[in-house]
Short mmCIF file of N, CA and C in Angstrom, two decimals:
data_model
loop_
_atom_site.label_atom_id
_atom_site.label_comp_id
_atom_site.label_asym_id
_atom_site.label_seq_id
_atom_site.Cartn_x
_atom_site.Cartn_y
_atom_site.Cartn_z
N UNK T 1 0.85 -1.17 0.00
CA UNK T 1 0.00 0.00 0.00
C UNK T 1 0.90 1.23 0.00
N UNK T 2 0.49 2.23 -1.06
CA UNK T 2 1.30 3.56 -0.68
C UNK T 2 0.15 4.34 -1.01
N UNK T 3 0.68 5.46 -1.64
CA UNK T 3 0.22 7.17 -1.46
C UNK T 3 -1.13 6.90 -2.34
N UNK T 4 -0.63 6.29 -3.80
CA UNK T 4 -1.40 6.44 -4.87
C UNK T 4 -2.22 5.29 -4.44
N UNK T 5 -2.47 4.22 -4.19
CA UNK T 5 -2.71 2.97 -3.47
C UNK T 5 -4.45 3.63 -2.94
N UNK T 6 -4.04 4.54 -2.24
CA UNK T 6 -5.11 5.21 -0.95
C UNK T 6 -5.89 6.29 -1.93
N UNK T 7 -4.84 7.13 -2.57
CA UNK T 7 -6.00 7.72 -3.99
C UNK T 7 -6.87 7.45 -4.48
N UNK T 8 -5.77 6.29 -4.89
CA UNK T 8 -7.43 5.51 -6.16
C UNK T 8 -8.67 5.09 -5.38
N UNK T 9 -8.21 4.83 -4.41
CA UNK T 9 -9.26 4.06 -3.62
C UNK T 9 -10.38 5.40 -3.36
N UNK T 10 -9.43 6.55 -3.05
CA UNK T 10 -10.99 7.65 -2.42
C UNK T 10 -11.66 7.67 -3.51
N UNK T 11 -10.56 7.89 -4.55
CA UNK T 11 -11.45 8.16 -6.03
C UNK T 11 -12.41 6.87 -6.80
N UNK T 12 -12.19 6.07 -6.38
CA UNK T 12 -13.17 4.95 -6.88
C UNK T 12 -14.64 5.48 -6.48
N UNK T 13 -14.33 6.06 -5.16
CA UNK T 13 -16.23 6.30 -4.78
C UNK T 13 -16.71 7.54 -5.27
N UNK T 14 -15.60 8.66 -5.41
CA UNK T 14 -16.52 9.65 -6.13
C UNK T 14 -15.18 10.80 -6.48
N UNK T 15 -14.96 11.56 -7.35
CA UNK T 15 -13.94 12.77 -8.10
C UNK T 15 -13.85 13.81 -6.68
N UNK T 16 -12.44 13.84 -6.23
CA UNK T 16 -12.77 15.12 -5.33
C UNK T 16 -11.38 16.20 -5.82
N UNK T 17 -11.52 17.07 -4.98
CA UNK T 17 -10.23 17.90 -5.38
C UNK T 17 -9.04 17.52 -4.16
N UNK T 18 -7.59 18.10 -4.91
CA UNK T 18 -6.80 17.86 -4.12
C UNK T 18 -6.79 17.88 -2.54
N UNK T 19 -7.32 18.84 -2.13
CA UNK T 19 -7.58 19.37 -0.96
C UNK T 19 -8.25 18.91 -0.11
N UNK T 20 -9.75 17.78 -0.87
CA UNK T 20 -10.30 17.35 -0.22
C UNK T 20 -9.62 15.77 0.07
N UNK T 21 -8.60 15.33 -0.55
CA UNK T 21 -8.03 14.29 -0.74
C UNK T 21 -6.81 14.43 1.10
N UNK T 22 -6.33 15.46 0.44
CA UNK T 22 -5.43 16.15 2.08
C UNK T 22 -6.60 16.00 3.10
N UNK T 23 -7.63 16.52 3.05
CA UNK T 23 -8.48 16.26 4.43
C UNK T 23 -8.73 15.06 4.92
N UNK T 24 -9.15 14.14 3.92
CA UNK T 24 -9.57 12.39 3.72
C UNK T 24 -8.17 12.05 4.83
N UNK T 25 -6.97 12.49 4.03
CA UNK T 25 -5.80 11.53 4.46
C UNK T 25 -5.53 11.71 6.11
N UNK T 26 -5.68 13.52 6.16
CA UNK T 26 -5.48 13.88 7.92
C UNK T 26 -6.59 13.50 9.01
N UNK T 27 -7.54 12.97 8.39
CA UNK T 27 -8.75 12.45 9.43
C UNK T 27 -8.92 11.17 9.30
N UNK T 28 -9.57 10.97 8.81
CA UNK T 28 -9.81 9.27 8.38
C UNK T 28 -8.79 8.35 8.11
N UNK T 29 -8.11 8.34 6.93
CA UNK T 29 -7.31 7.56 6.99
C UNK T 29 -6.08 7.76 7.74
N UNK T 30 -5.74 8.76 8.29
CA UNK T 30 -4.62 8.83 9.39
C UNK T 30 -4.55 7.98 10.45
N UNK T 31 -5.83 7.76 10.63
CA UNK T 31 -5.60 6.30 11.57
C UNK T 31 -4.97 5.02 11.34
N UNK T 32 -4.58 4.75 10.00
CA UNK T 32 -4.26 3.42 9.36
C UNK T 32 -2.95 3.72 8.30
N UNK T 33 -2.83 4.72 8.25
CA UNK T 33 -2.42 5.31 6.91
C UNK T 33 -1.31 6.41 6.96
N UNK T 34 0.12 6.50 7.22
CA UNK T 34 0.68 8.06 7.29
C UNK T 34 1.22 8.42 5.98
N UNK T 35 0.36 9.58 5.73
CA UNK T 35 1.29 10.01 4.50
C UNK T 35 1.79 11.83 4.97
N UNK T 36 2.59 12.10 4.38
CA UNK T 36 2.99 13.47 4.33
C UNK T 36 2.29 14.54 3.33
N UNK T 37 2.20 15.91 3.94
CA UNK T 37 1.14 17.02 3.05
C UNK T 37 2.59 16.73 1.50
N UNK T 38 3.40 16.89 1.91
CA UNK T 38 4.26 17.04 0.52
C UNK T 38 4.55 16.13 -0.54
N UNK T 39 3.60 14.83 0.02
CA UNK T 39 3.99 13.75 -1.14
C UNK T 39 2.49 13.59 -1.91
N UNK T 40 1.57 14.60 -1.22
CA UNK T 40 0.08 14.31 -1.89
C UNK T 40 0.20 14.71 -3.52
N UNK T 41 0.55 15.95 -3.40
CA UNK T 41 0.87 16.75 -4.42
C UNK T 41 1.66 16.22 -5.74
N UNK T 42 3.03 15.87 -5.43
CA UNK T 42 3.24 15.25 -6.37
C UNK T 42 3.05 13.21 -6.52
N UNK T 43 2.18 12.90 -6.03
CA UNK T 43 1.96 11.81 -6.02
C UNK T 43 0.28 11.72 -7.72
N UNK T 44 0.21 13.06 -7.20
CA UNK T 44 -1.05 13.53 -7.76
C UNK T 44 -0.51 13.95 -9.51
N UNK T 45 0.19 15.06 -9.25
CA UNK T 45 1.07 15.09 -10.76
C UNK T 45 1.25 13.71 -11.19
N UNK T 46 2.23 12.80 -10.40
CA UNK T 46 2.48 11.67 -11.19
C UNK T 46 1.70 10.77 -12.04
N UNK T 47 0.69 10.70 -11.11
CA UNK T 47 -0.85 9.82 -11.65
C UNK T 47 -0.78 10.37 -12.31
N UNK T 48 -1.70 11.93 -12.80
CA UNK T 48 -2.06 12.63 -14.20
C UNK T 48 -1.32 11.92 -14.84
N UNK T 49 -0.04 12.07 -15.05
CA UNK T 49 1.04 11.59 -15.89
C UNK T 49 0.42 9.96 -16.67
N UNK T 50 0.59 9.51 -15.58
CA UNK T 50 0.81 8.25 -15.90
C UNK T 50 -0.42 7.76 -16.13
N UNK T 51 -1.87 8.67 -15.99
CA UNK T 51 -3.09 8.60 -16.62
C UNK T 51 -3.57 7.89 -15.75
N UNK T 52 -3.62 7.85 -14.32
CA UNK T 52 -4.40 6.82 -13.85
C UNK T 52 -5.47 7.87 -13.21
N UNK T 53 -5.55 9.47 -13.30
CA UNK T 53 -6.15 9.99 -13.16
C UNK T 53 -6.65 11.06 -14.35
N UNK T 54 -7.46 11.95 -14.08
CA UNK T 54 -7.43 13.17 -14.93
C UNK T 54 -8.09 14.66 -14.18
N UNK T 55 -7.83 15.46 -14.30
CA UNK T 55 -8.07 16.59 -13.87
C UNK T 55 -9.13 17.67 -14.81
N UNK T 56 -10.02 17.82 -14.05
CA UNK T 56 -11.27 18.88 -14.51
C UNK T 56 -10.83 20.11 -14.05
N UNK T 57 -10.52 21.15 -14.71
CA UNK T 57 -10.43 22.58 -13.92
C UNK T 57 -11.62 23.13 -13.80
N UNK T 58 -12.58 23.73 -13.10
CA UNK T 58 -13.96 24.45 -12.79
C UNK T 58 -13.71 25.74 -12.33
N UNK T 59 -13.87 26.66 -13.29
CA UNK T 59 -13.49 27.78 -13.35
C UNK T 59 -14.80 27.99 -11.72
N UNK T 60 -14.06 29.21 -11.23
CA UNK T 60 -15.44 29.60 -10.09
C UNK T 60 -14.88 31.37 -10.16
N UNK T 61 -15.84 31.65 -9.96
CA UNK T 61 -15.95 33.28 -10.01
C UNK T 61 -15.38 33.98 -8.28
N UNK T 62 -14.60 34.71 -8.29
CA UNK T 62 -13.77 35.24 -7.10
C UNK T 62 -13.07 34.39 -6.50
N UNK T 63 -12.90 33.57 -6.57
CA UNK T 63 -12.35 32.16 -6.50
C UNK T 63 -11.41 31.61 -7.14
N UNK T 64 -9.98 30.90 -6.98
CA UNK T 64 -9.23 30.37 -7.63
C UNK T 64 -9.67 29.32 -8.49
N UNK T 65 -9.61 28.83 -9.35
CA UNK T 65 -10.44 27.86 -9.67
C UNK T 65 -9.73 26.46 -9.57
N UNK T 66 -10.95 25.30 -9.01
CA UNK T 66 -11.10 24.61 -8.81
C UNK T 66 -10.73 22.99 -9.83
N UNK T 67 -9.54 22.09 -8.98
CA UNK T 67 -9.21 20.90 -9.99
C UNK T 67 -9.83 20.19 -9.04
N UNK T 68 -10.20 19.52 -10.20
CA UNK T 68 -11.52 18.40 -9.58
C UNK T 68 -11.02 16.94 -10.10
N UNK T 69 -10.60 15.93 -9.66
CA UNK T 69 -9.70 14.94 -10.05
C UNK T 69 -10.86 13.66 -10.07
N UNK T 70 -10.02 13.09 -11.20
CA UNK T 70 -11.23 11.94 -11.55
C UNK T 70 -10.26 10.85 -12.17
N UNK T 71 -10.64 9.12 -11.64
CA UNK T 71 -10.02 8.24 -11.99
C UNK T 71 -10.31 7.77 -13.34
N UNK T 72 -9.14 7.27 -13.98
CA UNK T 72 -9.53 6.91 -15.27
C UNK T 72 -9.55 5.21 -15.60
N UNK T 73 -10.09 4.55 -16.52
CA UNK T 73 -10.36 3.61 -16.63
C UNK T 73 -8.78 2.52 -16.14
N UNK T 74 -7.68 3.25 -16.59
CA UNK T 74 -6.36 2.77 -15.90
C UNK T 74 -6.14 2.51 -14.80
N UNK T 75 -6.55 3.72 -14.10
CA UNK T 75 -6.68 3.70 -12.68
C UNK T 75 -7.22 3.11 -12.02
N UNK T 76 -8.84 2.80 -12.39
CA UNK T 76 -9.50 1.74 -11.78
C UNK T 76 -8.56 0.19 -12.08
N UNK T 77 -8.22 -0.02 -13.19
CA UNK T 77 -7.62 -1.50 -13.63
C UNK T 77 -6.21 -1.39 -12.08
N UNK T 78 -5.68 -0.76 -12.11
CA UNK T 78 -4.33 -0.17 -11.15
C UNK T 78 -4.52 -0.63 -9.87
N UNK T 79 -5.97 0.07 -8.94
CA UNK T 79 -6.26 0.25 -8.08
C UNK T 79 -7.28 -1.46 -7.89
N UNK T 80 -7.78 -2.30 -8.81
CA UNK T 80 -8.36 -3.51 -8.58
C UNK T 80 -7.16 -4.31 -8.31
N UNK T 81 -5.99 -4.06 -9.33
CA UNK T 81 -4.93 -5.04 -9.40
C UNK T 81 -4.40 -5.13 -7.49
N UNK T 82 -4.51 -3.71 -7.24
CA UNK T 82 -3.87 -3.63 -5.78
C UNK T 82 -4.62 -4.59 -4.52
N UNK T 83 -6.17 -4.05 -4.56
CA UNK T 83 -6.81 -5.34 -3.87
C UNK T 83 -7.03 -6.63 -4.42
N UNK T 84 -6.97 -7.03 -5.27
CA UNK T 84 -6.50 -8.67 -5.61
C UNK T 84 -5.50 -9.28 -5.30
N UNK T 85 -4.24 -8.25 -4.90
CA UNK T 85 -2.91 -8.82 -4.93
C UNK T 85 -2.87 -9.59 -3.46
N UNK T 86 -1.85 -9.66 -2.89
CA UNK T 86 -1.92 -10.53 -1.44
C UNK T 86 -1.72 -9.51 -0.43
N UNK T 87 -2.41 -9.95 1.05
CA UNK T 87 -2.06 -8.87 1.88
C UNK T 87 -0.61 -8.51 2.20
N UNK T 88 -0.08 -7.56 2.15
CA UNK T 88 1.22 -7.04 3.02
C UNK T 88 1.08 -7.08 4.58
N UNK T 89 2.27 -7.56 5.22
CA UNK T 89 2.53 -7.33 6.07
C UNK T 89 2.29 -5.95 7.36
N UNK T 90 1.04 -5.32 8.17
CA UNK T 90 1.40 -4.35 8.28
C UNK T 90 2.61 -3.72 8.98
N UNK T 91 3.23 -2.67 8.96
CA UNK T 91 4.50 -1.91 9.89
C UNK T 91 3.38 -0.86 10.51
N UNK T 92 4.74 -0.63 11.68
CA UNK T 92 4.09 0.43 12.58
C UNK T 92 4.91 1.50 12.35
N UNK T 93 4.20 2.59 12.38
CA UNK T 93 4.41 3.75 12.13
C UNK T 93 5.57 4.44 12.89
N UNK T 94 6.31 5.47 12.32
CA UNK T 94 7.08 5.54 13.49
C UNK T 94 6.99 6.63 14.13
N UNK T 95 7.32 6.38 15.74
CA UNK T 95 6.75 6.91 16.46
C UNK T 95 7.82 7.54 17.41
N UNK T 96 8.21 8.65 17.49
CA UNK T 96 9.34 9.60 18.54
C UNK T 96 8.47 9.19 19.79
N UNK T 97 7.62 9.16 19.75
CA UNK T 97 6.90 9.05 21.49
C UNK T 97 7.09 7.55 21.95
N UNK T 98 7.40 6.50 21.36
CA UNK T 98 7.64 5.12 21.69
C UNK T 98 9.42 4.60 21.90
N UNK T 99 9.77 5.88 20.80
CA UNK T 99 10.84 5.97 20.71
C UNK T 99 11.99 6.50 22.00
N UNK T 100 11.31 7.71 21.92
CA UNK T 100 11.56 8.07 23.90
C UNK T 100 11.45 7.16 25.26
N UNK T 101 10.19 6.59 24.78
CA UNK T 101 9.77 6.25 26.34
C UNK T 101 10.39 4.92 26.41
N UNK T 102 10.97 4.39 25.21
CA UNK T 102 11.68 2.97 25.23
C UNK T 102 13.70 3.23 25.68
N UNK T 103 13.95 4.64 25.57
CA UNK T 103 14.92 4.75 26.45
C UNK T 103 14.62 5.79 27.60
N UNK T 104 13.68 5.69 27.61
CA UNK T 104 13.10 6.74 29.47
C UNK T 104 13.94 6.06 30.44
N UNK T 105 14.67 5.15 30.18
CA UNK T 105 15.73 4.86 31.74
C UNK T 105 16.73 5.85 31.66
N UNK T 106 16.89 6.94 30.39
CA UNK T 106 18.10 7.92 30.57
C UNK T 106 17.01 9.39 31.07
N UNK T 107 16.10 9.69 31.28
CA UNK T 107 15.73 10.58 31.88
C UNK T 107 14.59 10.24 33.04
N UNK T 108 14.48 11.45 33.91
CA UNK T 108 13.98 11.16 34.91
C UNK T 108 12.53 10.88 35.00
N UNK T 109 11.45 10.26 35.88
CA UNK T 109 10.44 9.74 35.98
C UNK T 109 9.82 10.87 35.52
N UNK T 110 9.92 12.19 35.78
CA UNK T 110 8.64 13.39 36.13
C UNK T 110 8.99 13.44 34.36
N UNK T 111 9.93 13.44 33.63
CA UNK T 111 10.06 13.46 32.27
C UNK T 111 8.71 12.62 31.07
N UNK T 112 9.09 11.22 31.47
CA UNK T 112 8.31 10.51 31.62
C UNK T 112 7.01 10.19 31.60
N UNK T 113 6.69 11.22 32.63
CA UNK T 113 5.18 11.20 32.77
C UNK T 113 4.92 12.54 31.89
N UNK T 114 5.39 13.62 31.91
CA UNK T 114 4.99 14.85 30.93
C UNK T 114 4.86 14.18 29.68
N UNK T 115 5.98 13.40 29.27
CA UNK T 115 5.77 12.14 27.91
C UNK T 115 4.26 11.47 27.45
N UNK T 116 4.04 11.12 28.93
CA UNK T 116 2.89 9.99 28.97
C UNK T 116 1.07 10.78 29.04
N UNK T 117 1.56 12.20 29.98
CA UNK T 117 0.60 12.54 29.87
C UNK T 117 0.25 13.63 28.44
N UNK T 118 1.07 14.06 27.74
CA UNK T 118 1.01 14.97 26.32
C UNK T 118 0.62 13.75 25.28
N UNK T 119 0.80 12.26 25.28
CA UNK T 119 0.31 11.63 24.50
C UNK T 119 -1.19 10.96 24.75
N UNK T 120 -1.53 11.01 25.96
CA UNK T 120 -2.49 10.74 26.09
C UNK T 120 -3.20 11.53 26.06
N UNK T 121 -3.26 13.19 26.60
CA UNK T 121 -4.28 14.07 25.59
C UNK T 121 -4.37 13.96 23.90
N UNK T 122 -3.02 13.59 23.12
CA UNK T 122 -3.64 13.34 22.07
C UNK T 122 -4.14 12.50 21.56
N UNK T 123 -3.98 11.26 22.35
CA UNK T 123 -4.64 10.43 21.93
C UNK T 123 -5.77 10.16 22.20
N UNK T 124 -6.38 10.97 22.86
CA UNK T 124 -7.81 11.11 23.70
C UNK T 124 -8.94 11.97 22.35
N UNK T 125 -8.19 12.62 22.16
CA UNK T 125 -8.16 13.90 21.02
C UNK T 125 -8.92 13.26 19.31
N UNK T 126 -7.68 12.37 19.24
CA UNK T 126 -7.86 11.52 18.28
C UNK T 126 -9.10 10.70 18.25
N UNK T 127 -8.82 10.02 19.26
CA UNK T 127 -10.24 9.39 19.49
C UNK T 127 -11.34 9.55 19.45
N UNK T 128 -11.56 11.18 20.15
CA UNK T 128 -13.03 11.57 20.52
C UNK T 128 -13.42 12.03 18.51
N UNK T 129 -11.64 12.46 17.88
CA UNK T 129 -12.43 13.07 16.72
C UNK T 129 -13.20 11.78 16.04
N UNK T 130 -11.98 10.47 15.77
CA UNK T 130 -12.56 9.42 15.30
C UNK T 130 -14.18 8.53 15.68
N UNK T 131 -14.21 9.34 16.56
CA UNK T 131 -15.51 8.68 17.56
C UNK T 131 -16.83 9.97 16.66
N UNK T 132 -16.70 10.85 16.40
CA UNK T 132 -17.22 11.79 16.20
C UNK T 132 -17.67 11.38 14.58
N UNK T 133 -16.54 11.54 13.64
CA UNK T 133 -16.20 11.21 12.17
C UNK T 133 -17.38 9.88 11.94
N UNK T 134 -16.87 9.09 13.12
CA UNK T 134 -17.60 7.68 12.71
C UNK T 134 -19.36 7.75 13.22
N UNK T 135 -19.62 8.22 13.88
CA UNK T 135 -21.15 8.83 14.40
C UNK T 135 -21.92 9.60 13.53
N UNK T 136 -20.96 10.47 12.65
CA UNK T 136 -21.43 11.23 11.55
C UNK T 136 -21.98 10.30 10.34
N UNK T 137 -21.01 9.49 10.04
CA UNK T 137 -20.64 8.95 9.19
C UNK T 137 -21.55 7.16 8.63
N UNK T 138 -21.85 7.10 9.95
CA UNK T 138 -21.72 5.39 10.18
C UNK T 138 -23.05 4.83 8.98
N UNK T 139 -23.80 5.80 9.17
CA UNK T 139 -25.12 5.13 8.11
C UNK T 139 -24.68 4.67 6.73
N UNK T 140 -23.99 5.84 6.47
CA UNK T 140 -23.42 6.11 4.52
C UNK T 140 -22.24 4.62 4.27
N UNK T 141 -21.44 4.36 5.80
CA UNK T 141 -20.44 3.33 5.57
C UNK T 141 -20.82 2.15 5.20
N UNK T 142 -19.97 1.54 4.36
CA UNK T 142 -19.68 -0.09 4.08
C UNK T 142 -19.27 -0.83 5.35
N UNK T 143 -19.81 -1.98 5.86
CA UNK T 143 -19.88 -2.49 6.43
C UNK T 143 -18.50 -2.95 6.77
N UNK T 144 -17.50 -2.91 6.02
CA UNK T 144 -15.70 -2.99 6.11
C UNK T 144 -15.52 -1.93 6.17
N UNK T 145 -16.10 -0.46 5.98
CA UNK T 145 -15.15 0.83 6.21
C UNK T 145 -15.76 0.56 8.13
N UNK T 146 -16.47 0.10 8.54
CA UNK T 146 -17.31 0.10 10.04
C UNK T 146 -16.42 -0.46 10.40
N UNK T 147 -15.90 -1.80 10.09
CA UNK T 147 -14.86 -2.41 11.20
C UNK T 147 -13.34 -1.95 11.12
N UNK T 148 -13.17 -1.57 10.15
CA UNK T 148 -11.73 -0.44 10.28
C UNK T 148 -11.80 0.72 11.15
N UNK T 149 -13.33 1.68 10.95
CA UNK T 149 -12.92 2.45 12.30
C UNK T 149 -13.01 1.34 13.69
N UNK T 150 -13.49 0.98 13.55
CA UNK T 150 -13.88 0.16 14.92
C UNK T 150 -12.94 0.09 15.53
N UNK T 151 -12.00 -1.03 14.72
CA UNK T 151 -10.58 -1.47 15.07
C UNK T 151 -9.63 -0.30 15.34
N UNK T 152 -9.74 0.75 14.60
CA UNK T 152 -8.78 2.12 14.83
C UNK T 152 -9.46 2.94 16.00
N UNK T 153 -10.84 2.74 16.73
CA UNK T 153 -11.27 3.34 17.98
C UNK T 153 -10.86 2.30 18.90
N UNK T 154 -10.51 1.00 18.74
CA UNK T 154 -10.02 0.19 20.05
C UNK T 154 -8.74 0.06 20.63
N UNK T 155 -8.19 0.06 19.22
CA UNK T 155 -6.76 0.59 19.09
C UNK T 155 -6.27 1.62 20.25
N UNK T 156 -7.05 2.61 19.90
CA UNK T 156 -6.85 3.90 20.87
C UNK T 156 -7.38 3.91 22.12
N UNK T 157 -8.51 3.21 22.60
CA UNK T 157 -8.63 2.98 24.22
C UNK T 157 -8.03 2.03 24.86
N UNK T 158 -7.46 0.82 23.91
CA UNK T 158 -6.62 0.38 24.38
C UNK T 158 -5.00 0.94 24.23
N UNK T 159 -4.86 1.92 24.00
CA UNK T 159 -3.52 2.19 23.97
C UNK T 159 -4.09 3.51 25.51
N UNK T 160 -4.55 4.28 25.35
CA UNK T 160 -5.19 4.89 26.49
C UNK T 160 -5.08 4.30 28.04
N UNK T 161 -5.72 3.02 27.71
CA UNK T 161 -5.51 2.48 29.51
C UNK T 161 -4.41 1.91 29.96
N UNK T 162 -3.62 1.33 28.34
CA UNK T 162 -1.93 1.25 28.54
C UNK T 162 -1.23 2.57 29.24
N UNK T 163 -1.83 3.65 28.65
CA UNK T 163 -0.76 5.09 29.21
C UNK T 163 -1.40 5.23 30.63
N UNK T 164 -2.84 5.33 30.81
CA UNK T 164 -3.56 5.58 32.39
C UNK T 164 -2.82 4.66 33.15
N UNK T 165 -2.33 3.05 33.18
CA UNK T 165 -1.66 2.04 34.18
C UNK T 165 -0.29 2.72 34.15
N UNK T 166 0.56 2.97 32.96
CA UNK T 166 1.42 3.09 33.26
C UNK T 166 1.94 4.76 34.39
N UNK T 167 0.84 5.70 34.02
CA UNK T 167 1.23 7.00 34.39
C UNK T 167 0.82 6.95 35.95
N UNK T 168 -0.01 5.98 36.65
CA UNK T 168 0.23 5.59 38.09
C UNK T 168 1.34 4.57 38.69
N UNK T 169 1.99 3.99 37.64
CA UNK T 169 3.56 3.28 37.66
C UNK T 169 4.35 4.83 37.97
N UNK T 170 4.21 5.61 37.31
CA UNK T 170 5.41 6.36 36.85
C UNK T 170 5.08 7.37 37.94
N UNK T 171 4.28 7.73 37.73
CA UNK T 171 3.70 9.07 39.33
C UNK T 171 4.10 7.76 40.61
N UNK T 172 3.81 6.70 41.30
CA UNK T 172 4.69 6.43 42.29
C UNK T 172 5.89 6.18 42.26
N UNK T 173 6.43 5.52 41.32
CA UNK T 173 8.12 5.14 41.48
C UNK T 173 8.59 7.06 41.62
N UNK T 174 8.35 8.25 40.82
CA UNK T 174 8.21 9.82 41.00
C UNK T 174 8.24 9.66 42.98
N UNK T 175 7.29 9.33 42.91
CA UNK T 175 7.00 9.73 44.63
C UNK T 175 8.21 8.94 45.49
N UNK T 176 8.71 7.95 45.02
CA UNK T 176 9.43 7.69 45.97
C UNK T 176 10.90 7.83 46.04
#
């Protein structure tokens, strides 16, 4: 799975513009999915290129005007070939906050916990948005887009009560 991988796929269900493609990736699929704002862009040129997309410009009045991106019969063939193929392996993302707290024996406990507690507001954050997204959302979903959030909201309360056990580990060994 990569950049273009996740494209085709928004674009199979309906033509959106770049922008709305950047929103798709920072909400929704960010749960499963990291891509960077700087590889959307030219990931997007490339397709054109390589025709697995095409671009509508819609002129709009006071307004910059509007590219409206649409898959092309290539693209669909591209994007079937990808789900037919065999599953990949998933990797985990990488993460400076796992990264830290897996050498937290070189800084001190109260460190630690500022660590433990700044990730767990965001991950609280995350959650409530994903919890929100999917409440909005849940009627219009495919019954497989339902158990992907699912799995990406359990994900996160269980990573949640991992940080809540550990941050009363870390606030007493602190205390003593």
């Amino acid at each position: 799975m990569n950049s273009q991988d996740v494209i085709l796929g928004m674009l199979m269900k309906e033509s959106l513009t770049g922008y709305e493609i950047k929103q798709l990736l920072e909400n929704v699929f960010s749960n499963f999915f990291s891509s960077s704002y700087g590889t959307i862009y030219p990931t997007l040129t490339r397709m054109e290129k390589e025709e697995l997309i095409t671009k509508e410009i819609v002129l709009q009045d006071g307004n910059s005007n509007k590219n409206i991106l649409n898959i092309t019969d290539k693209g669909r063939a591209c994007f079937n070939a990808y789900l037919q193929g065999p599953l990949k392996g998933d990797s985990i993302k990488k993460s400076d906050f796992m990264m830290r707290l897996y050498f937290g024996e070189f800084v001190g406990y109260d460190k630690i916990i500022i660590w433990l507690k700044q990730v767990q507001e965001d991950s609280q954050q995350k959650l409530n948005q994903l919890c929100e997204q999917y409440s909005l959302h849940k009627d219009e979903m495919h019954p497989a887009q339902i158990i992907c959030i699912q799995i990406g909201i359990e994900e996160y309360k269980a990573k949640l009560e991992t940080i809540a056990v550990g941050l009363v580990s870390m606030e007493q060994l602190a205390q003593e």
